[in-house]
């Protein structure tokens, strides 16, 4: 991979699909995608992130974001929530979603998560930070 950021829907989905392909080709432990941080939505700390490994998406969500994620999954019936973990000391829930699909479908899902779940607009910037 030579490109690691994008800020249009087409470029982001291509970037995410390329990252999934590179992750699979390299046999890496996981890949991580991060979206830009928005102070009015994200509060303190880093912006939202999604990891993918072994046909599984991993992400942290708030209660409202979890509701939006469950709604989004109706558009991706081949994906399913496998695990929800809410430690007492955490303010949210860690979600693991089994996602057996091709790189383009996985990329489309990741892009939709940032928009539908994490509230990013159509021009948000995302980075592939680990492959």
mmCIF file of N, CA and C in Angstrom:
data_model
loop_
_atom_site.group_PDB
_atom_site.id
_atom_site.type_symbol
_atom_site.label_atom_id
_atom_site.label_comp_id
_atom_site.label_asym_id
_atom_site.label_seq_id
_atom_site.Cartn_x
_atom_site.Cartn_y
_atom_site.Cartn_z
ATOM 1 N N UNK A 1 0.837 -1.173 0.000
ATOM 2 C CA UNK A 1 0.000 0.000 0.000
ATOM 3 C C UNK A 1 0.884 1.239 0.000
ATOM 4 N N UNK A 2 0.457 2.229 -0.742
ATOM 5 C CA UNK A 2 1.210 3.476 -0.791
ATOM 6 C C UNK A 2 0.418 4.652 -0.239
ATOM 7 N N UNK A 3 -0.889 4.521 -0.145
ATOM 8 C CA UNK A 3 -1.761 5.578 0.339
ATOM 9 C C UNK A 3 -2.359 5.151 1.664
ATOM 10 N N UNK A 4 -2.450 6.077 2.605
ATOM 11 C CA UNK A 4 -2.961 5.693 3.914
ATOM 12 C C UNK A 4 -4.070 6.596 4.433
ATOM 13 N N UNK A 5 -4.560 7.552 3.622
ATOM 14 C CA UNK A 5 -5.656 8.395 4.058
ATOM 15 C C UNK A 5 -6.539 8.755 2.876
ATOM 16 N N UNK A 6 -7.781 9.088 3.172
ATOM 17 C CA UNK A 6 -8.737 9.464 2.129
ATOM 18 C C UNK A 6 -9.864 10.268 2.757
ATOM 19 N N UNK A 7 -10.517 11.116 1.934
ATOM 20 C CA UNK A 7 -11.594 11.938 2.481
ATOM 21 C C UNK A 7 -12.807 12.077 1.566
ATOM 22 N N UNK A 8 -12.930 11.203 0.556
ATOM 23 C CA UNK A 8 -14.161 11.146 -0.234
ATOM 24 C C UNK A 8 -14.677 9.714 -0.168
ATOM 25 N N UNK A 9 -15.983 9.515 -0.350
ATOM 26 C CA UNK A 9 -16.527 8.152 -0.240
ATOM 27 C C UNK A 9 -15.807 7.145 -1.149
ATOM 28 N N UNK A 10 -15.604 7.506 -2.379
ATOM 29 C CA UNK A 10 -14.956 6.579 -3.319
ATOM 30 C C UNK A 10 -13.518 6.268 -2.905
ATOM 31 N N UNK A 11 -12.768 7.312 -2.535
ATOM 32 C CA UNK A 11 -11.377 7.104 -2.132
ATOM 33 C C UNK A 11 -11.282 6.307 -0.837
ATOM 34 N N UNK A 12 -12.177 6.613 0.117
ATOM 35 C CA UNK A 12 -12.145 5.868 1.387
ATOM 36 C C UNK A 12 -12.426 4.393 1.159
ATOM 37 N N UNK A 13 -13.447 4.081 0.384
ATOM 38 C CA UNK A 13 -13.786 2.665 0.169
ATOM 39 C C UNK A 13 -12.676 1.925 -0.566
ATOM 40 N N UNK A 14 -12.026 2.604 -1.502
ATOM 41 C CA UNK A 14 -10.886 1.985 -2.187
ATOM 42 C C UNK A 14 -9.740 1.777 -1.206
ATOM 43 N N UNK A 15 -9.470 2.788 -0.382
ATOM 44 C CA UNK A 15 -8.417 2.674 0.626
ATOM 45 C C UNK A 15 -8.705 1.519 1.586
ATOM 46 N N UNK A 16 -9.939 1.433 2.074
ATOM 47 C CA UNK A 16 -10.286 0.377 3.019
ATOM 48 C C UNK A 16 -10.188 -1.008 2.363
ATOM 49 N N UNK A 17 -10.650 -1.126 1.119
ATOM 50 C CA UNK A 17 -10.563 -2.410 0.407
ATOM 51 C C UNK A 17 -9.105 -2.792 0.179
ATOM 52 N N UNK A 18 -8.285 -1.818 -0.201
ATOM 53 C CA UNK A 18 -6.847 -2.091 -0.378
ATOM 54 C C UNK A 18 -6.212 -2.528 0.936
ATOM 55 N N UNK A 19 -6.632 -1.921 2.033
ATOM 56 C CA UNK A 19 -6.098 -2.292 3.344
ATOM 57 C C UNK A 19 -6.494 -3.720 3.722
ATOM 58 N N UNK A 20 -7.740 -4.088 3.455
ATOM 59 C CA UNK A 20 -8.185 -5.463 3.732
ATOM 60 C C UNK A 20 -7.361 -6.444 2.898
ATOM 61 N N UNK A 21 -7.178 -6.143 1.625
ATOM 62 C CA UNK A 21 -6.386 -7.021 0.751
ATOM 63 C C UNK A 21 -4.950 -7.121 1.242
ATOM 64 N N UNK A 22 -4.337 -5.995 1.607
ATOM 65 C CA UNK A 22 -2.963 -6.011 2.116
ATOM 66 C C UNK A 22 -2.877 -6.801 3.412
ATOM 67 N N UNK A 23 -3.845 -6.616 4.278
ATOM 68 C CA UNK A 23 -3.888 -7.359 5.544
ATOM 69 C C UNK A 23 -3.934 -8.865 5.269
ATOM 70 N N UNK A 24 -4.783 -9.266 4.359
ATOM 71 C CA UNK A 24 -4.904 -10.696 4.041
ATOM 72 C C UNK A 24 -3.641 -11.218 3.363
ATOM 73 N N UNK A 25 -3.096 -10.453 2.421
ATOM 74 C CA UNK A 25 -1.890 -10.888 1.703
ATOM 75 C C UNK A 25 -0.695 -11.038 2.639
ATOM 76 N N UNK A 26 -0.581 -10.128 3.584
ATOM 77 C CA UNK A 26 0.562 -10.138 4.510
ATOM 78 C C UNK A 26 0.356 -11.085 5.675
ATOM 79 N N UNK A 27 -0.877 -11.488 5.895
ATOM 80 C CA UNK A 27 -1.157 -12.327 7.059
ATOM 81 C C UNK A 27 -0.905 -11.575 8.353
ATOM 82 N N UNK A 28 -1.167 -10.257 8.343
ATOM 83 C CA UNK A 28 -0.907 -9.449 9.536
ATOM 84 C C UNK A 28 -1.932 -9.768 10.627
ATOM 85 N N UNK A 29 -1.598 -9.380 11.835
ATOM 86 C CA UNK A 29 -2.465 -9.670 12.977
ATOM 87 C C UNK A 29 -3.810 -8.951 12.861
ATOM 88 N N UNK A 30 -3.810 -7.708 12.394
ATOM 89 C CA UNK A 30 -5.042 -6.936 12.247
ATOM 90 C C UNK A 30 -4.764 -5.704 11.407
ATOM 91 N N UNK A 31 -5.836 -5.019 11.010
ATOM 92 C CA UNK A 31 -5.694 -3.700 10.408
ATOM 93 C C UNK A 31 -6.555 -2.746 11.208
ATOM 94 N N UNK A 32 -6.134 -1.498 11.269
ATOM 95 C CA UNK A 32 -6.859 -0.480 12.027
ATOM 96 C C UNK A 32 -7.163 0.706 11.131
ATOM 97 N N UNK A 33 -8.407 1.161 11.198
ATOM 98 C CA UNK A 33 -8.854 2.351 10.478
ATOM 99 C C UNK A 33 -9.328 3.347 11.525
ATOM 100 N N UNK A 34 -8.889 4.598 11.396
ATOM 101 C CA UNK A 34 -9.309 5.644 12.320
ATOM 102 C C UNK A 34 -9.937 6.786 11.539
ATOM 103 N N UNK A 35 -10.955 7.396 12.124
ATOM 104 C CA UNK A 35 -11.591 8.576 11.535
ATOM 105 C C UNK A 35 -11.134 9.807 12.306
ATOM 106 N N UNK A 36 -11.191 10.938 11.623
ATOM 107 C CA UNK A 36 -10.809 12.172 12.283
ATOM 108 C C UNK A 36 -11.666 12.402 13.523
ATOM 109 N N UNK A 37 -11.071 13.039 14.489
ATOM 110 C CA UNK A 37 -11.735 13.338 15.756
ATOM 111 C C UNK A 37 -12.552 14.609 15.591
ATOM 112 N N UNK A 38 -13.779 14.592 16.089
ATOM 113 C CA UNK A 38 -14.647 15.767 16.072
ATOM 114 C C UNK A 38 -14.963 16.126 17.520
ATOM 115 N N UNK A 39 -14.519 17.303 17.963
ATOM 116 C CA UNK A 39 -14.675 17.687 19.364
ATOM 117 C C UNK A 39 -16.116 17.632 19.845
ATOM 118 N N UNK A 40 -17.062 18.082 19.013
ATOM 119 C CA UNK A 40 -18.447 18.134 19.457
ATOM 120 C C UNK A 40 -19.099 16.757 19.556
ATOM 121 N N UNK A 41 -18.532 15.753 18.901
ATOM 122 C CA UNK A 41 -19.085 14.398 18.952
ATOM 123 C C UNK A 41 -18.252 13.489 19.847
ATOM 124 N N UNK A 42 -16.934 13.578 19.708
ATOM 125 C CA UNK A 42 -16.045 12.617 20.353
ATOM 126 C C UNK A 42 -15.615 12.980 21.769
ATOM 127 N N UNK A 43 -15.750 14.248 22.151
ATOM 128 C CA UNK A 43 -15.307 14.642 23.485
ATOM 129 C C UNK A 43 -13.811 14.476 23.625
ATOM 130 N N UNK A 44 -13.372 13.894 24.722
ATOM 131 C CA UNK A 44 -11.953 13.693 24.991
ATOM 132 C C UNK A 44 -11.425 12.455 24.264
ATOM 133 N N UNK A 45 -10.138 12.417 24.065
ATOM 134 C CA UNK A 45 -9.495 11.230 23.504
ATOM 135 C C UNK A 45 -9.508 11.184 21.991
ATOM 136 N N UNK A 46 -9.101 10.055 21.449
ATOM 137 C CA UNK A 46 -8.991 9.914 19.992
ATOM 138 C C UNK A 46 -10.353 9.786 19.324
ATOM 139 N N UNK A 47 -10.360 9.901 18.020
ATOM 140 C CA UNK A 47 -11.577 9.685 17.253
ATOM 141 C C UNK A 47 -11.903 8.200 17.183
ATOM 142 N N UNK A 48 -13.004 7.865 16.548
ATOM 143 C CA UNK A 48 -13.404 6.453 16.470
ATOM 144 C C UNK A 48 -12.444 5.623 15.623
ATOM 145 N N UNK A 49 -12.392 4.350 15.919
ATOM 146 C CA UNK A 49 -11.533 3.414 15.200
ATOM 147 C C UNK A 49 -12.283 2.105 14.997
ATOM 148 N N UNK A 50 -11.826 1.371 13.988
ATOM 149 C CA UNK A 50 -12.340 0.032 13.705
ATOM 150 C C UNK A 50 -11.133 -0.850 13.437
ATOM 151 N N UNK A 51 -11.123 -2.022 14.010
ATOM 152 C CA UNK A 51 -10.089 -3.004 13.672
ATOM 153 C C UNK A 51 -10.742 -4.170 12.940
ATOM 154 N N UNK A 52 -9.947 -4.812 12.084
ATOM 155 C CA UNK A 52 -10.416 -5.991 11.377
ATOM 156 C C UNK A 52 -9.329 -7.052 11.442
ATOM 157 N N UNK A 53 -9.734 -8.272 11.795
ATOM 158 C CA UNK A 53 -8.819 -9.413 11.842
ATOM 159 C C UNK A 53 -9.636 -10.694 11.856
ATOM 160 N N UNK A 54 -9.125 -11.700 11.202
ATOM 161 C CA UNK A 54 -9.758 -13.024 11.231
ATOM 162 C C UNK A 54 -11.259 -12.968 10.964
ATOM 163 N N UNK A 55 -11.653 -12.238 9.941
ATOM 164 C CA UNK A 55 -13.053 -12.099 9.535
ATOM 165 C C UNK A 55 -13.919 -11.474 10.629
ATOM 166 N N UNK A 56 -13.308 -10.629 11.460
ATOM 167 C CA UNK A 56 -14.028 -10.003 12.559
ATOM 168 C C UNK A 56 -13.707 -8.520 12.649
ATOM 169 N N UNK A 57 -14.753 -7.704 12.715
ATOM 170 C CA UNK A 57 -14.593 -6.291 13.028
ATOM 171 C C UNK A 57 -14.650 -6.136 14.535
ATOM 172 N N UNK A 58 -13.864 -5.202 15.058
ATOM 173 C CA UNK A 58 -13.822 -4.907 16.476
ATOM 174 C C UNK A 58 -13.910 -3.388 16.631
ATOM 175 N N UNK A 59 -14.799 -2.913 17.513
ATOM 176 C CA UNK A 59 -14.945 -1.473 17.720
ATOM 177 C C UNK A 59 -15.551 -1.214 19.088
ATOM 178 N N UNK A 60 -15.329 -0.006 19.590
ATOM 179 C CA UNK A 60 -15.945 0.431 20.837
ATOM 180 C C UNK A 60 -17.061 1.407 20.508
ATOM 181 N N UNK A 61 -18.183 1.265 21.203
ATOM 182 C CA UNK A 61 -19.341 2.121 20.960
ATOM 183 C C UNK A 61 -20.010 2.514 22.269
ATOM 184 N N UNK A 62 -20.703 3.644 22.225
ATOM 185 C CA UNK A 62 -21.561 4.052 23.334
ATOM 186 C C UNK A 62 -22.905 3.348 23.179
ATOM 187 N N UNK A 63 -23.799 3.564 24.118
ATOM 188 C CA UNK A 63 -25.123 2.940 24.041
ATOM 189 C C UNK A 63 -25.883 3.382 22.782
ATOM 190 N N UNK A 64 -25.867 4.673 22.480
ATOM 191 C CA UNK A 64 -26.544 5.184 21.288
ATOM 192 C C UNK A 64 -25.905 4.671 20.007
ATOM 193 N N UNK A 65 -24.575 4.614 20.005
ATOM 194 C CA UNK A 65 -23.869 4.090 18.837
ATOM 195 C C UNK A 65 -24.179 2.615 18.626
ATOM 196 N N UNK A 66 -24.324 1.860 19.704
ATOM 197 C CA UNK A 66 -24.676 0.444 19.590
ATOM 198 C C UNK A 66 -26.043 0.282 18.938
ATOM 199 N N UNK A 67 -26.983 1.106 19.326
ATOM 200 C CA UNK A 67 -28.311 1.057 18.698
ATOM 201 C C UNK A 67 -28.216 1.336 17.204
ATOM 202 N N UNK A 68 -27.433 2.349 16.829
ATOM 203 C CA UNK A 68 -27.264 2.687 15.406
ATOM 204 C C UNK A 68 -26.533 1.568 14.667
ATOM 205 N N UNK A 69 -25.569 0.921 15.324
ATOM 206 C CA UNK A 69 -24.846 -0.193 14.712
ATOM 207 C C UNK A 69 -25.792 -1.358 14.430
ATOM 208 N N UNK A 70 -26.647 -1.665 15.373
ATOM 209 C CA UNK A 70 -27.612 -2.754 15.183
ATOM 210 C C UNK A 70 -28.546 -2.447 14.012
ATOM 211 N N UNK A 71 -28.953 -1.194 13.870
ATOM 212 C CA UNK A 71 -29.779 -0.795 12.733
ATOM 213 C C UNK A 71 -29.004 -0.945 11.430
ATOM 214 N N UNK A 72 -27.754 -0.503 11.410
ATOM 215 C CA UNK A 72 -26.916 -0.618 10.211
ATOM 216 C C UNK A 72 -26.741 -2.071 9.788
ATOM 217 N N UNK A 73 -26.620 -2.970 10.733
ATOM 218 C CA UNK A 73 -26.410 -4.384 10.408
ATOM 219 C C UNK A 73 -27.569 -4.975 9.610
ATOM 220 N N UNK A 74 -28.732 -4.354 9.643
ATOM 221 C CA UNK A 74 -29.844 -4.849 8.822
ATOM 222 C C UNK A 74 -29.546 -4.689 7.329
ATOM 223 N N UNK A 75 -28.634 -3.781 6.983
ATOM 224 C CA UNK A 75 -28.202 -3.610 5.595
ATOM 225 C C UNK A 75 -27.129 -4.623 5.200
ATOM 226 N N UNK A 76 -26.575 -5.317 6.170
ATOM 227 C CA UNK A 76 -25.496 -6.285 5.958
ATOM 228 C C UNK A 76 -25.878 -7.608 6.635
ATOM 229 N N UNK A 77 -26.880 -8.304 6.101
ATOM 230 C CA UNK A 77 -27.383 -9.499 6.785
ATOM 231 C C UNK A 77 -26.353 -10.628 6.925
ATOM 232 N N UNK A 78 -25.294 -10.590 6.130
ATOM 233 C CA UNK A 78 -24.266 -11.625 6.246
ATOM 234 C C UNK A 78 -23.305 -11.358 7.405
ATOM 235 N N UNK A 79 -23.415 -10.200 8.055
ATOM 236 C CA UNK A 79 -22.592 -9.855 9.208
ATOM 237 C C UNK A 79 -23.441 -10.052 10.462
ATOM 238 N N UNK A 80 -22.804 -10.457 11.564
ATOM 239 C CA UNK A 80 -23.554 -10.624 12.806
ATOM 240 C C UNK A 80 -22.688 -10.296 14.016
ATOM 241 N N UNK A 81 -23.332 -9.767 15.035
ATOM 242 C CA UNK A 81 -22.635 -9.485 16.284
ATOM 243 C C UNK A 81 -22.355 -10.810 16.978
ATOM 244 N N UNK A 82 -21.098 -11.031 17.304
ATOM 245 C CA UNK A 82 -20.699 -12.252 17.999
ATOM 246 C C UNK A 82 -20.472 -12.034 19.480
ATOM 247 N N UNK A 83 -20.020 -10.822 19.830
ATOM 248 C CA UNK A 83 -19.693 -10.593 21.230
ATOM 249 C C UNK A 83 -19.893 -9.131 21.588
ATOM 250 N N UNK A 84 -20.488 -8.900 22.743
ATOM 251 C CA UNK A 84 -20.627 -7.575 23.341
ATOM 252 C C UNK A 84 -19.984 -7.653 24.722
ATOM 253 N N UNK A 85 -19.064 -6.743 24.993
ATOM 254 C CA UNK A 85 -18.400 -6.750 26.298
ATOM 255 C C UNK A 85 -18.417 -5.332 26.856
ATOM 256 N N UNK A 86 -18.971 -5.194 28.060
ATOM 257 C CA UNK A 86 -19.076 -3.891 28.714
ATOM 258 C C UNK A 86 -18.472 -3.959 30.113
ATOM 259 N N UNK A 87 -17.156 -3.816 30.212
ATOM 260 C CA UNK A 87 -16.531 -3.840 31.543
ATOM 261 C C UNK A 87 -17.055 -2.692 32.411
ATOM 262 N N UNK A 88 -17.140 -2.906 33.705
ATOM 263 C CA UNK A 88 -17.669 -1.895 34.618
ATOM 264 C C UNK A 88 -16.892 -0.590 34.543
ATOM 265 N N UNK A 89 -15.573 -0.668 34.359
ATOM 266 C CA UNK A 89 -14.741 0.535 34.352
ATOM 267 C C UNK A 89 -14.779 1.284 33.011
ATOM 268 N N UNK A 90 -15.402 0.703 32.005
ATOM 269 C CA UNK A 90 -15.485 1.340 30.686
ATOM 270 C C UNK A 90 -16.811 2.082 30.531
ATOM 271 N N UNK A 91 -16.783 3.121 29.699
ATOM 272 C CA UNK A 91 -17.990 3.908 29.468
ATOM 273 C C UNK A 91 -18.804 3.391 28.284
ATOM 274 N N UNK A 92 -18.322 2.376 27.596
ATOM 275 C CA UNK A 92 -19.025 1.884 26.421
ATOM 276 C C UNK A 92 -18.980 0.379 26.332
ATOM 277 N N UNK A 93 -19.183 -0.086 25.113
ATOM 278 C CA UNK A 93 -19.237 -1.519 24.837
ATOM 279 C C UNK A 93 -18.279 -1.843 23.713
ATOM 280 N N UNK A 94 -17.519 -2.916 23.881
ATOM 281 C CA UNK A 94 -16.691 -3.421 22.803
ATOM 282 C C UNK A 94 -17.527 -4.426 22.024
ATOM 283 N N UNK A 95 -17.561 -4.256 20.704
ATOM 284 C CA UNK A 95 -18.389 -5.096 19.846
ATOM 285 C C UNK A 95 -17.490 -5.858 18.876
ATOM 286 N N UNK A 96 -17.771 -7.142 18.738
ATOM 287 C CA UNK A 96 -17.091 -7.972 17.732
ATOM 288 C C UNK A 96 -18.151 -8.479 16.759
ATOM 289 N N UNK A 97 -17.894 -8.235 15.477
ATOM 290 C CA UNK A 97 -18.847 -8.590 14.424
ATOM 291 C C UNK A 97 -18.176 -9.525 13.435
ATOM 292 N N UNK A 98 -18.736 -10.703 13.263
ATOM 293 C CA UNK A 98 -18.235 -11.622 12.248
ATOM 294 C C UNK A 98 -18.657 -11.094 10.884
ATOM 295 N N UNK A 99 -17.683 -11.003 9.989
ATOM 296 C CA UNK A 99 -17.929 -10.404 8.673
ATOM 297 C C UNK A 99 -17.169 -11.185 7.610
ATOM 298 N N UNK A 100 -17.815 -12.189 7.081
ATOM 299 C CA UNK A 100 -17.198 -13.010 6.029
ATOM 300 C C UNK A 100 -17.664 -12.480 4.684
ATOM 301 N N UNK A 101 -16.770 -11.759 4.013
ATOM 302 C CA UNK A 101 -17.151 -11.160 2.739
ATOM 303 C C UNK A 101 -15.895 -10.748 1.981
ATOM 304 N N UNK A 102 -16.115 -10.201 0.791
ATOM 305 C CA UNK A 102 -14.982 -9.737 -0.007
ATOM 306 C C UNK A 102 -14.536 -8.362 0.486
ATOM 307 N N UNK A 103 -13.368 -7.948 0.035
ATOM 308 C CA UNK A 103 -12.757 -6.699 0.495
ATOM 309 C C UNK A 103 -13.644 -5.486 0.231
ATOM 310 N N UNK A 104 -14.327 -5.450 -0.900
ATOM 311 C CA UNK A 104 -15.169 -4.294 -1.218
ATOM 312 C C UNK A 104 -16.372 -4.197 -0.279
ATOM 313 N N UNK A 105 -16.988 -5.303 0.039
ATOM 314 C CA UNK A 105 -18.135 -5.300 0.947
ATOM 315 C C UNK A 105 -17.689 -4.904 2.362
ATOM 316 N N UNK A 106 -16.545 -5.412 2.789
ATOM 317 C CA UNK A 106 -16.002 -5.047 4.088
ATOM 318 C C UNK A 106 -15.686 -3.554 4.137
ATOM 319 N N UNK A 107 -15.125 -3.025 3.058
ATOM 320 C CA UNK A 107 -14.801 -1.600 2.979
ATOM 321 C C UNK A 107 -16.066 -0.755 3.046
ATOM 322 N N UNK A 108 -17.102 -1.173 2.347
ATOM 323 C CA UNK A 108 -18.365 -0.453 2.378
ATOM 324 C C UNK A 108 -18.963 -0.429 3.771
ATOM 325 N N UNK A 109 -18.871 -1.546 4.475
ATOM 326 C CA UNK A 109 -19.373 -1.603 5.843
ATOM 327 C C UNK A 109 -18.597 -0.654 6.744
ATOM 328 N N UNK A 110 -17.273 -0.682 6.662
ATOM 329 C CA UNK A 110 -16.451 0.189 7.504
ATOM 330 C C UNK A 110 -16.801 1.658 7.265
ATOM 331 N N UNK A 111 -16.953 2.040 6.010
ATOM 332 C CA UNK A 111 -17.304 3.424 5.687
ATOM 333 C C UNK A 111 -18.662 3.795 6.273
ATOM 334 N N UNK A 112 -19.620 2.902 6.151
ATOM 335 C CA UNK A 112 -20.963 3.151 6.690
ATOM 336 C C UNK A 112 -20.945 3.228 8.224
ATOM 337 N N UNK A 113 -20.096 2.444 8.876
ATOM 338 C CA UNK A 113 -19.999 2.515 10.336
ATOM 339 C C UNK A 113 -19.574 3.917 10.753
ATOM 340 N N UNK A 114 -18.554 4.454 10.105
ATOM 341 C CA UNK A 114 -18.096 5.791 10.486
ATOM 342 C C UNK A 114 -19.186 6.837 10.278
ATOM 343 N N UNK A 115 -19.986 6.674 9.254
ATOM 344 C CA UNK A 115 -21.038 7.651 8.990
ATOM 345 C C UNK A 115 -22.289 7.403 9.834
ATOM 346 N N UNK A 116 -22.849 6.206 9.752
ATOM 347 C CA UNK A 116 -24.132 5.920 10.403
ATOM 348 C C UNK A 116 -24.011 5.734 11.913
ATOM 349 N N UNK A 117 -22.899 5.184 12.367
ATOM 350 C CA UNK A 117 -22.741 4.889 13.791
ATOM 351 C C UNK A 117 -22.014 6.018 14.519
ATOM 352 N N UNK A 118 -20.897 6.493 13.927
ATOM 353 C CA UNK A 118 -20.069 7.491 14.592
ATOM 354 C C UNK A 118 -20.364 8.932 14.147
ATOM 355 N N UNK A 119 -21.350 9.132 13.276
ATOM 356 C CA UNK A 119 -21.819 10.470 12.948
ATOM 357 C C UNK A 119 -20.931 11.312 12.060
ATOM 358 N N UNK A 120 -20.121 10.672 11.237
ATOM 359 C CA UNK A 120 -19.270 11.430 10.321
ATOM 360 C C UNK A 120 -20.051 11.787 9.064
ATOM 361 N N UNK A 121 -19.725 12.949 8.491
ATOM 362 C CA UNK A 121 -20.401 13.351 7.251
ATOM 363 C C UNK A 121 -19.717 12.701 6.048
ATOM 364 N N UNK A 122 -20.210 13.010 4.874
ATOM 365 C CA UNK A 122 -19.724 12.378 3.646
ATOM 366 C C UNK A 122 -18.271 12.716 3.320
ATOM 367 N N UNK A 123 -17.749 13.795 3.897
ATOM 368 C CA UNK A 123 -16.387 14.236 3.573
ATOM 369 C C UNK A 123 -15.407 13.981 4.722
ATOM 370 N N UNK A 124 -15.723 13.057 5.619
ATOM 371 C CA UNK A 124 -14.811 12.822 6.732
ATOM 372 C C UNK A 124 -13.499 12.226 6.236
ATOM 373 N N UNK A 125 -12.432 12.477 6.980
ATOM 374 C CA UNK A 125 -11.115 11.946 6.651
ATOM 375 C C UNK A 125 -10.860 10.701 7.495
ATOM 376 N N UNK A 126 -10.308 9.679 6.865
ATOM 377 C CA UNK A 126 -9.970 8.437 7.573
ATOM 378 C C UNK A 126 -8.550 8.027 7.215
ATOM 379 N N UNK A 127 -7.928 7.326 8.132
ATOM 380 C CA UNK A 127 -6.581 6.823 7.953
ATOM 381 C C UNK A 127 -6.546 5.327 8.227
ATOM 382 N N UNK A 128 -5.768 4.622 7.446
ATOM 383 C CA UNK A 128 -5.420 3.244 7.779
ATOM 384 C C UNK A 128 -4.122 3.386 8.561
ATOM 385 N N UNK A 129 -4.173 3.079 9.855
ATOM 386 C CA UNK A 129 -3.014 3.334 10.723
ATOM 387 C C UNK A 129 -2.198 2.087 11.005
ATOM 388 N N UNK A 130 -2.744 0.921 10.721
ATOM 389 C CA UNK A 130 -2.004 -0.322 10.902
ATOM 390 C C UNK A 130 -2.524 -1.344 9.921
ATOM 391 N N UNK A 131 -1.604 -2.056 9.265
ATOM 392 C CA UNK A 131 -1.984 -3.121 8.333
ATOM 393 C C UNK A 131 -1.208 -4.375 8.723
#
